[in-house]
Short mmCIF file of C-alpha atoms and ligand atoms in Angstrom, two decimals:
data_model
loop_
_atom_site.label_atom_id
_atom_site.label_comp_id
_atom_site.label_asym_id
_atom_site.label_seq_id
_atom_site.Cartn_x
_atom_site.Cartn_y
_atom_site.Cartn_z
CA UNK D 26 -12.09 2.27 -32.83
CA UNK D 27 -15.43 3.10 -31.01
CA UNK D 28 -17.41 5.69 -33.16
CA UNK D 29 -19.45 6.80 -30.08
CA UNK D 30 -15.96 8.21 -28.59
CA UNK D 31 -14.84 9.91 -31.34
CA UNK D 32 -16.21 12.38 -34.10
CA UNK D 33 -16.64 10.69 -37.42
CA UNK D 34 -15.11 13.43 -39.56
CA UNK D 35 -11.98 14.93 -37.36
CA UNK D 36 -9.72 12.75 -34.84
CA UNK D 37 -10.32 14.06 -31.76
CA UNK D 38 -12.73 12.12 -29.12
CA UNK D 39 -14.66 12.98 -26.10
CA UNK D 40 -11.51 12.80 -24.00
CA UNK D 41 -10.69 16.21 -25.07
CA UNK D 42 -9.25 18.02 -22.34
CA UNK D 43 -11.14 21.32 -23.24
CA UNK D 44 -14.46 19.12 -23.23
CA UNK D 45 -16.50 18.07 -26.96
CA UNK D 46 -19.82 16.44 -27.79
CA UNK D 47 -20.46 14.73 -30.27
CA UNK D 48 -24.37 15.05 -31.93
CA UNK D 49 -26.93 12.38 -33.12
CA UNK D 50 -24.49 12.29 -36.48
CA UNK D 51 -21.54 11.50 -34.54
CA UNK D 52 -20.03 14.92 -35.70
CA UNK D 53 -18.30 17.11 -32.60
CA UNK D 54 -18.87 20.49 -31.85
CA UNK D 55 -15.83 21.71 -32.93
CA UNK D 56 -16.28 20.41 -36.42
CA UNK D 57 -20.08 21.93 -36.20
CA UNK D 58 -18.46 25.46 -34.81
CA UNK D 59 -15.73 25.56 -37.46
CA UNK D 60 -19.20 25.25 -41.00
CA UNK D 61 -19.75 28.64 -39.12
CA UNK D 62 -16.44 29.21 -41.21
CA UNK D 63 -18.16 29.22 -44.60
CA UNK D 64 -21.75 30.57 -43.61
CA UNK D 65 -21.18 33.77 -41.70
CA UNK D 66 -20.45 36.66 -43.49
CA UNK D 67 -16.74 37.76 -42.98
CA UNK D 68 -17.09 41.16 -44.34
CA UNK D 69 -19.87 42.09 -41.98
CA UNK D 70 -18.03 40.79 -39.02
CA UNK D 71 -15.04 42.72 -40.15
CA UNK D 72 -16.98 45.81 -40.27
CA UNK D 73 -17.88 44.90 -36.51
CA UNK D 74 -14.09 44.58 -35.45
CA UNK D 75 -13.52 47.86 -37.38
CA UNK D 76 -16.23 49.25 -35.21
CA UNK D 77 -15.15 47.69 -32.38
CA UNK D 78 -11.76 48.92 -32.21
CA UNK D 79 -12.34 52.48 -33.69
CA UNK D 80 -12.74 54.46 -30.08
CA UNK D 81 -9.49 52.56 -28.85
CA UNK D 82 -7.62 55.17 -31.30
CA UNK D 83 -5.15 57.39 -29.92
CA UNK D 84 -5.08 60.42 -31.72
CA UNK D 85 -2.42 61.98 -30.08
CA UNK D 86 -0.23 59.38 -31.19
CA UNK D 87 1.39 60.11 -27.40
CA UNK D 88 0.35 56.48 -26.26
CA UNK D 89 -0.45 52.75 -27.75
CA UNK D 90 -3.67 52.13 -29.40
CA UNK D 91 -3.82 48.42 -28.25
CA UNK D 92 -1.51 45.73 -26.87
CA UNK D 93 -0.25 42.74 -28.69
CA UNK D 94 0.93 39.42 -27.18
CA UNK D 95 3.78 37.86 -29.10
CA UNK D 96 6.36 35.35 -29.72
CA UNK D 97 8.91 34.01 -32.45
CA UNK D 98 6.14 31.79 -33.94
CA UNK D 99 2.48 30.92 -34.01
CA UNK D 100 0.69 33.25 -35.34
CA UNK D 101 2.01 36.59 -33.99
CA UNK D 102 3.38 37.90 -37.89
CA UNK D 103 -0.21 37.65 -38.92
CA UNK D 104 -1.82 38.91 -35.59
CA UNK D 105 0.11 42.22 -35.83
CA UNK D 106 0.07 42.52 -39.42
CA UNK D 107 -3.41 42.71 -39.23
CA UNK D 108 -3.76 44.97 -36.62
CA UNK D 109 -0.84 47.23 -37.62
CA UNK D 110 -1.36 47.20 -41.75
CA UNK D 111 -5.25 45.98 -41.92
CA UNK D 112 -6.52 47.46 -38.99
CA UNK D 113 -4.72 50.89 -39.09
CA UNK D 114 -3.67 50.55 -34.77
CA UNK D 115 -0.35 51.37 -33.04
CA UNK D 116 0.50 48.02 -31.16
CA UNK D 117 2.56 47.65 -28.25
CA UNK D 118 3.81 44.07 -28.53
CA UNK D 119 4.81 41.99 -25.33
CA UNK D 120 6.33 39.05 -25.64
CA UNK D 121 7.26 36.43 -22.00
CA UNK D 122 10.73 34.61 -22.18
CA UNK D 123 10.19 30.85 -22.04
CA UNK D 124 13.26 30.32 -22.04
CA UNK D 125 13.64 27.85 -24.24
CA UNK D 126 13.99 29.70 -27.28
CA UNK D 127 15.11 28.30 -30.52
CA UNK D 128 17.94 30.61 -33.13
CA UNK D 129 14.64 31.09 -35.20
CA UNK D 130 12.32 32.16 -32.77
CA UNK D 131 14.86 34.64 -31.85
CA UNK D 132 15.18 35.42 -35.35
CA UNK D 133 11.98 35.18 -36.28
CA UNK D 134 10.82 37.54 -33.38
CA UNK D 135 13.15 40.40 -34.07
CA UNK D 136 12.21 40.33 -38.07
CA UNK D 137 8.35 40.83 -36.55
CA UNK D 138 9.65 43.75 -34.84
CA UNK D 139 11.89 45.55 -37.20
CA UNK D 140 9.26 44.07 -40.34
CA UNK D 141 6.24 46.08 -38.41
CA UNK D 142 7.90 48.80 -37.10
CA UNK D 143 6.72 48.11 -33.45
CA UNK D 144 7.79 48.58 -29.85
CA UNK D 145 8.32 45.55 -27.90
CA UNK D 146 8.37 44.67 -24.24
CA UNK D 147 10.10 41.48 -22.91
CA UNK D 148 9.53 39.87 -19.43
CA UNK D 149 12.24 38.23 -18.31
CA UNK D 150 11.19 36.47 -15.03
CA UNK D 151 14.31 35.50 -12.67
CA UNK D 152 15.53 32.12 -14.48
CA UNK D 153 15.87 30.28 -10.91
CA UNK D 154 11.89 30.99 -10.15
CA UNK D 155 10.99 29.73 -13.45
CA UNK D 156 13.00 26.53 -12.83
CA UNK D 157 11.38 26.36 -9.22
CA UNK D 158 8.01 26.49 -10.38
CA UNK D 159 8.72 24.29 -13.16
CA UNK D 160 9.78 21.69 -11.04
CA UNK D 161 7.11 22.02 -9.02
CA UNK D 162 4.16 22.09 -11.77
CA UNK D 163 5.70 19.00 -13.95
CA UNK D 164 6.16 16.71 -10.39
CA UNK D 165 2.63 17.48 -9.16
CA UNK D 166 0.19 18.49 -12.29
CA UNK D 167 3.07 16.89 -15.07
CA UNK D 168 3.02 20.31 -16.83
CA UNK D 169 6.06 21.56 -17.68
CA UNK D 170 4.66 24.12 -19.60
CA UNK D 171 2.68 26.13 -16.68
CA UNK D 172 5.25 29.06 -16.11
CA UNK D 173 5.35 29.75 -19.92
CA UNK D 174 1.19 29.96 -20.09
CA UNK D 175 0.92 31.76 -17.19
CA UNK D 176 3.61 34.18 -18.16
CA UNK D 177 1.86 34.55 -22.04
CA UNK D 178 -1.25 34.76 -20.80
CA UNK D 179 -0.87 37.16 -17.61
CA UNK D 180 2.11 39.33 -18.49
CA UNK D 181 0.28 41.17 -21.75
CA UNK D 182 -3.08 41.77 -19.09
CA UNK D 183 -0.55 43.09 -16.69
CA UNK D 184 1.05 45.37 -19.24
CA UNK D 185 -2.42 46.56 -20.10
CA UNK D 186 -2.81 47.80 -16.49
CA UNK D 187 0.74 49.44 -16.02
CA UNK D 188 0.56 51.51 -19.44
CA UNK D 189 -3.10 51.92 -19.21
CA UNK D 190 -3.73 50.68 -22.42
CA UNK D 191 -6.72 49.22 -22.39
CA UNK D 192 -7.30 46.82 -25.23
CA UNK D 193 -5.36 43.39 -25.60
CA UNK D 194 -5.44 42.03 -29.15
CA UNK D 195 -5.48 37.98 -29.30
CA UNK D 196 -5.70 35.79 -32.24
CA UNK D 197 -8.01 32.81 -32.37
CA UNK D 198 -9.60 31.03 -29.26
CA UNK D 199 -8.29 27.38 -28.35
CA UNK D 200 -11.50 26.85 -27.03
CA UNK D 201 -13.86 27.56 -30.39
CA UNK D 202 -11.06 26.56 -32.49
CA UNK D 203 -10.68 22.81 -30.85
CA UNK D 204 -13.71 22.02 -29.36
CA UNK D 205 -16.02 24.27 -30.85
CA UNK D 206 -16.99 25.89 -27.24
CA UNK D 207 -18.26 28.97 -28.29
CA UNK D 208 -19.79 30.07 -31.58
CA UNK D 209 -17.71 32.84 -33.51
CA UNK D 210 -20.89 34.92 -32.90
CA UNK D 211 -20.65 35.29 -29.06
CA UNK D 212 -17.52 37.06 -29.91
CA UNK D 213 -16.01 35.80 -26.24
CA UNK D 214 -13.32 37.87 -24.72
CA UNK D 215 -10.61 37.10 -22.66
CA UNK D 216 -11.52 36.19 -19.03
CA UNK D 217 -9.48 35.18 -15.90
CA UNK D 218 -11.74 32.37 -15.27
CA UNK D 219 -11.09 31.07 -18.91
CA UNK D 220 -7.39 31.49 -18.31
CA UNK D 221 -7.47 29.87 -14.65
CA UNK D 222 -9.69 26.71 -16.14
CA UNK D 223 -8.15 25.81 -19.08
CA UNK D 224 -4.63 27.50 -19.49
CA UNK D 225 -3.19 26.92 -16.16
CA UNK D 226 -5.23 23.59 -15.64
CA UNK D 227 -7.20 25.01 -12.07
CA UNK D 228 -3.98 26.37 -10.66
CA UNK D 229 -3.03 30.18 -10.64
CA UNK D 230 -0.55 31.36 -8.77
CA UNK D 231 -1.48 31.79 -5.51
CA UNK D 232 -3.33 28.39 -5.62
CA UNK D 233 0.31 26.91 -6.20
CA UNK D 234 1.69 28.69 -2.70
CA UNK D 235 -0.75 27.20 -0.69
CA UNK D 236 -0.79 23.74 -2.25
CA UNK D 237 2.60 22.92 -2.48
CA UNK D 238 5.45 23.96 0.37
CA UNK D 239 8.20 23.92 -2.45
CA UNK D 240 7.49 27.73 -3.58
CA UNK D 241 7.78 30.93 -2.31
CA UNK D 242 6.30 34.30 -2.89
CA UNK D 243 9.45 35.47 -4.04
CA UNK D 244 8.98 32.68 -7.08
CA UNK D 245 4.82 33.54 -8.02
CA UNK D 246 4.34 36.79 -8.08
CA UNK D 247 5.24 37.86 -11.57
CA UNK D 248 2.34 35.92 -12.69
CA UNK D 249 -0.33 37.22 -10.49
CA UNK D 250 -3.04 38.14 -12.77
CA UNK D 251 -4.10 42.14 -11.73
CA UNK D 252 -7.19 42.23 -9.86
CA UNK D 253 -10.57 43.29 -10.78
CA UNK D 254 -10.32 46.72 -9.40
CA UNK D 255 -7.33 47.70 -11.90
CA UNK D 256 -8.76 45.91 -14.37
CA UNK D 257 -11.88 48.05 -13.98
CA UNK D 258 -9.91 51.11 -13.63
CA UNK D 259 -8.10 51.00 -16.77
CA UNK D 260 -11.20 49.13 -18.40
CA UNK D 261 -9.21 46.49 -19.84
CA UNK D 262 -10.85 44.15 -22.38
CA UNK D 263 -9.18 41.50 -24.60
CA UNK D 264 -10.62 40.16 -27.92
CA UNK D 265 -9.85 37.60 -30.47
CA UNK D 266 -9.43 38.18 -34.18
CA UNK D 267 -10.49 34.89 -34.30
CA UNK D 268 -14.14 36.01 -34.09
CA UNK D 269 -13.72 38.61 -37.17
CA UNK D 270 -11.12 36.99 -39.53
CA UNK D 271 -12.09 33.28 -41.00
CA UNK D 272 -9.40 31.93 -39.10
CA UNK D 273 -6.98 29.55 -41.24
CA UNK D 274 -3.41 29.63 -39.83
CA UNK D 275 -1.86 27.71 -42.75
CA UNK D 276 -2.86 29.92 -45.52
CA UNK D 277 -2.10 32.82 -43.13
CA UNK D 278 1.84 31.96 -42.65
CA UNK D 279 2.01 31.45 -46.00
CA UNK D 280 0.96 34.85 -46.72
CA UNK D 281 3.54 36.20 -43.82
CA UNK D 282 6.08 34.14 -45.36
CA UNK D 283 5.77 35.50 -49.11
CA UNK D 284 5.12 39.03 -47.72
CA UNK D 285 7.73 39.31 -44.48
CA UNK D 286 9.92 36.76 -44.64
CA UNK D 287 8.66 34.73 -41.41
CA UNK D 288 10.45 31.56 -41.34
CA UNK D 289 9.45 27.71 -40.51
CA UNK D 290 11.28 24.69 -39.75
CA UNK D 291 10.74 20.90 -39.53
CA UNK D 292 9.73 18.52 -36.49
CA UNK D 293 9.72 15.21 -36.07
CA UNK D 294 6.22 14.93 -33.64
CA UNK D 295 4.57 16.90 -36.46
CA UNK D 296 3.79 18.20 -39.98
CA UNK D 297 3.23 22.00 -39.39
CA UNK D 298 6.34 23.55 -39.95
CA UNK D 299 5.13 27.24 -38.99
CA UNK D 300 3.31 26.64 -35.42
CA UNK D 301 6.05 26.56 -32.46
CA UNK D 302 9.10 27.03 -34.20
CA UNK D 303 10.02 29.23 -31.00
CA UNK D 304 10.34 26.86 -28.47
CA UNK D 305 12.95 23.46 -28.35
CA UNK D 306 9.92 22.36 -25.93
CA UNK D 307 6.44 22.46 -27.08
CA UNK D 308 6.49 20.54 -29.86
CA UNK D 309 8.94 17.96 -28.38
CA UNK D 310 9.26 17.32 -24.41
CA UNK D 311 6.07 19.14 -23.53
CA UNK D 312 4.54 17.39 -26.93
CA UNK D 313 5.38 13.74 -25.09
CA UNK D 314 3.95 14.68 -21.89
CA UNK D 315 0.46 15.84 -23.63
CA UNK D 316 0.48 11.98 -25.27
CA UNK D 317 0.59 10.72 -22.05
CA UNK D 318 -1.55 12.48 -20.17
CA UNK D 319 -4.45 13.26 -22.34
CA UNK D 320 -4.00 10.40 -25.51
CA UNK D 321 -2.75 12.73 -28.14
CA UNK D 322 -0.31 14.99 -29.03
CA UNK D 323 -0.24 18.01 -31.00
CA UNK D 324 0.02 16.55 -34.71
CA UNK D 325 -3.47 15.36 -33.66
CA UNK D 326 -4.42 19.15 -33.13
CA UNK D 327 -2.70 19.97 -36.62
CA UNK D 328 -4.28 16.64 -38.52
CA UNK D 329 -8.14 17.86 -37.39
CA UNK D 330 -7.68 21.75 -38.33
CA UNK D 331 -6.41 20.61 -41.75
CA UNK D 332 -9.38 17.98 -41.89
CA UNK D 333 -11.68 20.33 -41.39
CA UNK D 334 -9.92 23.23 -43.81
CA UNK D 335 -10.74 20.16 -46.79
CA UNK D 336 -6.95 19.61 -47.09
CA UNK D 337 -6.93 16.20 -45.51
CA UNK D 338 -8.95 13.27 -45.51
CA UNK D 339 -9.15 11.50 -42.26
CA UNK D 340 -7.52 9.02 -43.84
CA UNK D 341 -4.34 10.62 -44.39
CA UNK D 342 -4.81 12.84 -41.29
CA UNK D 343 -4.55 9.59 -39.30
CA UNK D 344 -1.55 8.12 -41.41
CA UNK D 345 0.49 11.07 -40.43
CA UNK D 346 -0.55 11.42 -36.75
CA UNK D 347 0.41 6.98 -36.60
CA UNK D 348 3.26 8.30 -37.53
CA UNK D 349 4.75 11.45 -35.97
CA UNK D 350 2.69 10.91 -32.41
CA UNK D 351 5.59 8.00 -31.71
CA UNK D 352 8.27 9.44 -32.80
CA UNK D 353 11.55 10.37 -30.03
CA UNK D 354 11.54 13.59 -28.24
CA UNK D 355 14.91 14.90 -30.05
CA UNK D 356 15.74 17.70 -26.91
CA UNK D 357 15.21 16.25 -23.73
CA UNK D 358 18.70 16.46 -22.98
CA UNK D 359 18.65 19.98 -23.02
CA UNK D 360 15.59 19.96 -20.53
CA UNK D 361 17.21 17.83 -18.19
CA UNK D 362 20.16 19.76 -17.81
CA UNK D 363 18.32 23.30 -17.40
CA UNK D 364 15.98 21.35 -14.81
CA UNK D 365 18.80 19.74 -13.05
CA UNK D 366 17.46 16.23 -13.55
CA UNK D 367 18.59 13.01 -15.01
CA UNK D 368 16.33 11.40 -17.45
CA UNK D 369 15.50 8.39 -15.06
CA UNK D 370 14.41 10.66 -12.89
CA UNK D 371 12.47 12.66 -15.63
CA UNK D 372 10.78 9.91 -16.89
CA UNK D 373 9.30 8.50 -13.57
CA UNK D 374 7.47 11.51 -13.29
CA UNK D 375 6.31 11.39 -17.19
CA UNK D 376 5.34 8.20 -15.75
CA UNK D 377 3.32 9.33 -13.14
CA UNK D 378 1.32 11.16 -15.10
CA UNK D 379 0.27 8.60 -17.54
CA UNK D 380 -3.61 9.26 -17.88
CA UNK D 381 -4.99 5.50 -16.61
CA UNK D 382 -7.94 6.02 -18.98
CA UNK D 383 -5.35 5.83 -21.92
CA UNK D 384 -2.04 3.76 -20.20
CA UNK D 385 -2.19 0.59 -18.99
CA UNK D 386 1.01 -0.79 -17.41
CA UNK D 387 1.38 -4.50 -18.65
CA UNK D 388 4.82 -4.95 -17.05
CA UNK D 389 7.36 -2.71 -15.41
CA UNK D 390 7.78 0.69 -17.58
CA UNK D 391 5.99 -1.20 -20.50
CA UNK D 392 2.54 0.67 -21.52
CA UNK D 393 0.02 0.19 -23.69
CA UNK D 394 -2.99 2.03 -24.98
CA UNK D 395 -6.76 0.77 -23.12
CA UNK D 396 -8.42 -0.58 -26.20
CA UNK D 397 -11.37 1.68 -25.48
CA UNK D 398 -9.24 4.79 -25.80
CA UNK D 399 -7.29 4.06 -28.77
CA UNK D 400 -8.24 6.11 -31.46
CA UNK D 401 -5.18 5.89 -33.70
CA UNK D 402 -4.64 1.96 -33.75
CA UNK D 403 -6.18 0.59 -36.58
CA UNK D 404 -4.91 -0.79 -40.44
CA UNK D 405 -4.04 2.98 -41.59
CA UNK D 406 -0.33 3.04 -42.80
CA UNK D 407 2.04 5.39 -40.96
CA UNK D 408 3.20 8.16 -43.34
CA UNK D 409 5.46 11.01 -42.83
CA UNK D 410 3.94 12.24 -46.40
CA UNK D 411 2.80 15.45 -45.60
CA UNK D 412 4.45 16.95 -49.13
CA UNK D 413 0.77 17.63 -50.84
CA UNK D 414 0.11 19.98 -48.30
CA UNK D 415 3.49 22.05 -48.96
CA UNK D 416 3.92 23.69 -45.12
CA UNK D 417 7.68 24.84 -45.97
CA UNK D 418 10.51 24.49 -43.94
CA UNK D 419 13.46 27.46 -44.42
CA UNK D 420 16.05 26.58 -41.71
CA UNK D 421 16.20 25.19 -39.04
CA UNK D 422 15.24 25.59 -35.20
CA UNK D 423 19.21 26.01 -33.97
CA UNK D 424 19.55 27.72 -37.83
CA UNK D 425 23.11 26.09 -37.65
CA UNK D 426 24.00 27.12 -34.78
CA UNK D 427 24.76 25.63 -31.29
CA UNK D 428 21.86 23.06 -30.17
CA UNK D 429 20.90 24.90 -26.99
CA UNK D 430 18.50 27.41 -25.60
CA UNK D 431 18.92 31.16 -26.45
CA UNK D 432 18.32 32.77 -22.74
CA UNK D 433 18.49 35.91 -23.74
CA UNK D 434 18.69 37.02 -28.01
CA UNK D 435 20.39 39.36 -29.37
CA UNK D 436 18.19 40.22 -32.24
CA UNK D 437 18.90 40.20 -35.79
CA UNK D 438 20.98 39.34 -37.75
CA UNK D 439 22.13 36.68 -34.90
ZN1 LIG W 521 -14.83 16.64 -35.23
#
C-alpha cells in the first residue's frame, strides 16, 4: 500500500472520482471536512435552516411549501421526517421509477407516504427509452446507472418549475460527504453544473444526442434539465440538510426504523443494510461496474463514513471491504434479460471499461489489480463480521416474493 495515495485514517485514495487531497499529515479532505462534524455548532446552524426556510411557508395551505425528492430507501424517511415533523413544511414528494425496484422499496416507499401523510408524484419515463439510453450510456461511458441519476436528479427541479414551487429539499451532499469538497459552512446548493459534472459524468442529455447516433429525441427529453429562464422565473433553489443537521445516516435509519417502521435488508457487496434497499441494481450490477472502473465499490463508501463516525477502525473497515468488494453480483440475470443481452455480451463491455490505472490484463479475461493502485491487498483478514455495528436487516429485497423487478407497485400492503 502506498501512503502517499491514500489517506491514512479512511480508505479512500486520490483516485476518487469526485477528486481528494490528501495534506502534509496524509489525512484527506473529506476526513478534514467531516471534524467540522463535532466543532460547528448544530443548534446555530439549525436556527439558520429554520430561518432559511421560514418565507417558503404557504399560508394558504392552497399549495406545497417545498419539494422533496424520494425513493424506497436511502435516506428519504429521515429527509421528510425532518422537514414534515421537525421543520413544520408541507412537502410534495417526487420520486423517478428506476425500474428496478425491489418488494421493499415498493414497500418501503408507500409506508413513507401513508407514515407522513404526503402527496407523491411518480415519473414513469416510457420503459423502451430508458432501455435505449441505458444501452447506450453502459456501451459508451459503462454507466448503467445514467437514466436513473438523471431522472432523480432532474425530474424533482422539473417539478419545481411546473408547480411553481420553488424550494427543493435534498439531504446530504456526495461531494462534502466523500471528498470533503465543500465545507458545511458554504452551505452549497444544488447547481446544474454540479449535476452535469459529477452525477451524469459530463453528459446531459442533449450532449448524448449529438454524441452518439443510437438515440433519439423522442428517448432524452424527459430528462432535460429546465433552463435558466424558468428556473429564474419560479426562483427555484435547492438546499441540503446536510449543511444544518450533523449528518450520520446510520444512527438516522435507526431512528426511522424504531419510530416508522422503515425496513432494511442484507447484501452481499456490503454491510449497510438500510442504504439502497430500493434497487436489485445499485448495490449489485451497477456496484461491479463502479469496482472496475474507478477501484472500489460502494462497501468502500460505507467502511470510510463509519471510520470516520468512530465505529470502525481501519482495520476492520478494510477486513470487511476484502471481503464484500469480491463477492458475485447475485441479479445480473435479471439485468440481462430487461437489457436484452446475454452475459457474454454484458461482460465484454464491463470489460471495456476496466479503469487501466487499476486492471491489468495478464491473460485473456484474467485481471489483476496495478500494484500501485491496490489499496485493499495487504495481510488484513477478510471478514463478513459486521455484527458489532448492529445495521439490522427485517426482510428481504424480493420480501418473499418473486425475484424480479416491480415495474410498476401497487403500494401497501403488497
Ligand atoms: Zn480520509
Amino acid at each position: 500500500m502506498n501512503k502517499r495515495l491514500q489517506c491514512v485514517r479512511c480508505l479512500y485514495s486520490v483516485f476518487h472520482p469526485l477528486g481528494l487531497v490528501l495534506d502534509d499529515e496524509g489525512v484527506c479532505s473529506g476526513c478534514r471536512i467531516h471534524e467540522e462534524k463535532d466543532t460547528l455548532d448544530w443548534g446555530v446552524r439549525w436556527k439558520k435552516l429554520e430561518d432559511l426556510v421560514s418565507p417558503y411557508k404557504v399560508e394558504s395551505g392552497r399549495t406545497y411549501d417545498c419539494i422533496v425528492p424520494v425513493t424506497g430507501g436511502n435516506d428519504s424517511h429521515f429527509i421528510v421526517h425532518t422537514v414534515k415533523n421537525r421543520l413544520g413544511l408541507n412537502p410534495l414528494l417526487v420520486t423517478y421509477n428506476k425500474y428496478f425496484n425491489t418488494a421493499l422499496g415498493i414497500r418501503n416507499l408507500a409506508n413513507l407516504r401513508i407514515k407522513f401523510n404526503c402527496d407523491i408524484v411518480v415519473q414513469n419515463v416510457n420503459p423502451m427509452a430508458v432501455r435505449n439510453i441505458t444501452r447506450t450510456t453502459l456501451r459508451e461511458l459503462g454507466s448503467m446507472y445514467w437514466p436513473c441519476i438523471a431522472g432523480q436528479t432532474v425530474f424533482p427541479v422539473q417539478t419545481a418549475v411546473r408547480y411553481k414551487v420553488p424550494l427543493i429539499i435534498w439531504g446530504a451532499h456526495q461531494g462534502l460527504e466523500q471528498v470533503g469538497m465543500f465545507s458545511h459552512e458554504h452551505e452549497v446548493e444544488m447547481t446544474r453544473r454540479y449535476r452535469k459534472d459529477h452525477d451524469l459524468m459530463g453528459k446531459e442529455a442533449d450532449d448524448l444526442l449529438s454524441i452518439f447516433d443510437t438515440l433519439s429525441e423522442d428517448d432524452v427529453w424527459q430528462y432535460r434539465y429546465p433552463d435558466d429562464a424558468d428556473l429564474a422565473s419560479v426562483g427555484v433553489r435547492g438546499i441540503y440538510l446536510g449543511n444544518y443537521v450533523r449528518w450520520d445516516p446510520k444512527p438516522q435509519h435507526e431512528e426511522m426504523v424504531r419510530q416508522f417502521d422503515y425496513q432494511g435488508a442484507t447484501f452481499g457487496r456490503t454491510f449497510d443494510t438500510y442504504d439502497h434497499v430500493d434497487c436489485y441494481n445499485f448495490m449489485d450490477v451497477h456496484d461491479h461496474i463502479k469496482y472496475l472502473k474507478h477501484g472500489y465499490a460502494k462497501v468502500t463508501d460505507h467502511a470510510c463514513r463509519e471510520i470516520r463516525h468512530g465505529r470502525l477502525t481501519r482495520d476492520q473497515a478494510l477486513a470487511l471491504v476484502r471481503f464484500h468488494e469480491v463477492q458475485p453480483m447475485a441479479h445480473l440475470d435479471k439485468f440481462c434479460e430487461w437489457l436484452r443481452v446475454d452475459a457474454r455480451a454484458l461482460a465484454f463491455i464491463f470489460n471495456q471499461h476496466r479503469n487501466p490505472k487499476v486492471w491489468q490484463e495478464i491473460g485473456p479475461g484474467e485481471w489483476r489489480r496495478q500494484p500501485d493502485c491496490d489499496f485493499t491487498q495487504g495481510d488484513t483478514p477478510r471478514s463478513n463480521d459486521s455484527g458489532l455495528l448492529g445495521f439490522e436487516a427485517h426482510d428481504f429485497l424480493h420480501m418473499g416474493g418473486p425475484c424480479a423487478y416491480i415495474t410498476v407497485g401497487k403500494g401497501y400492503p403488497l
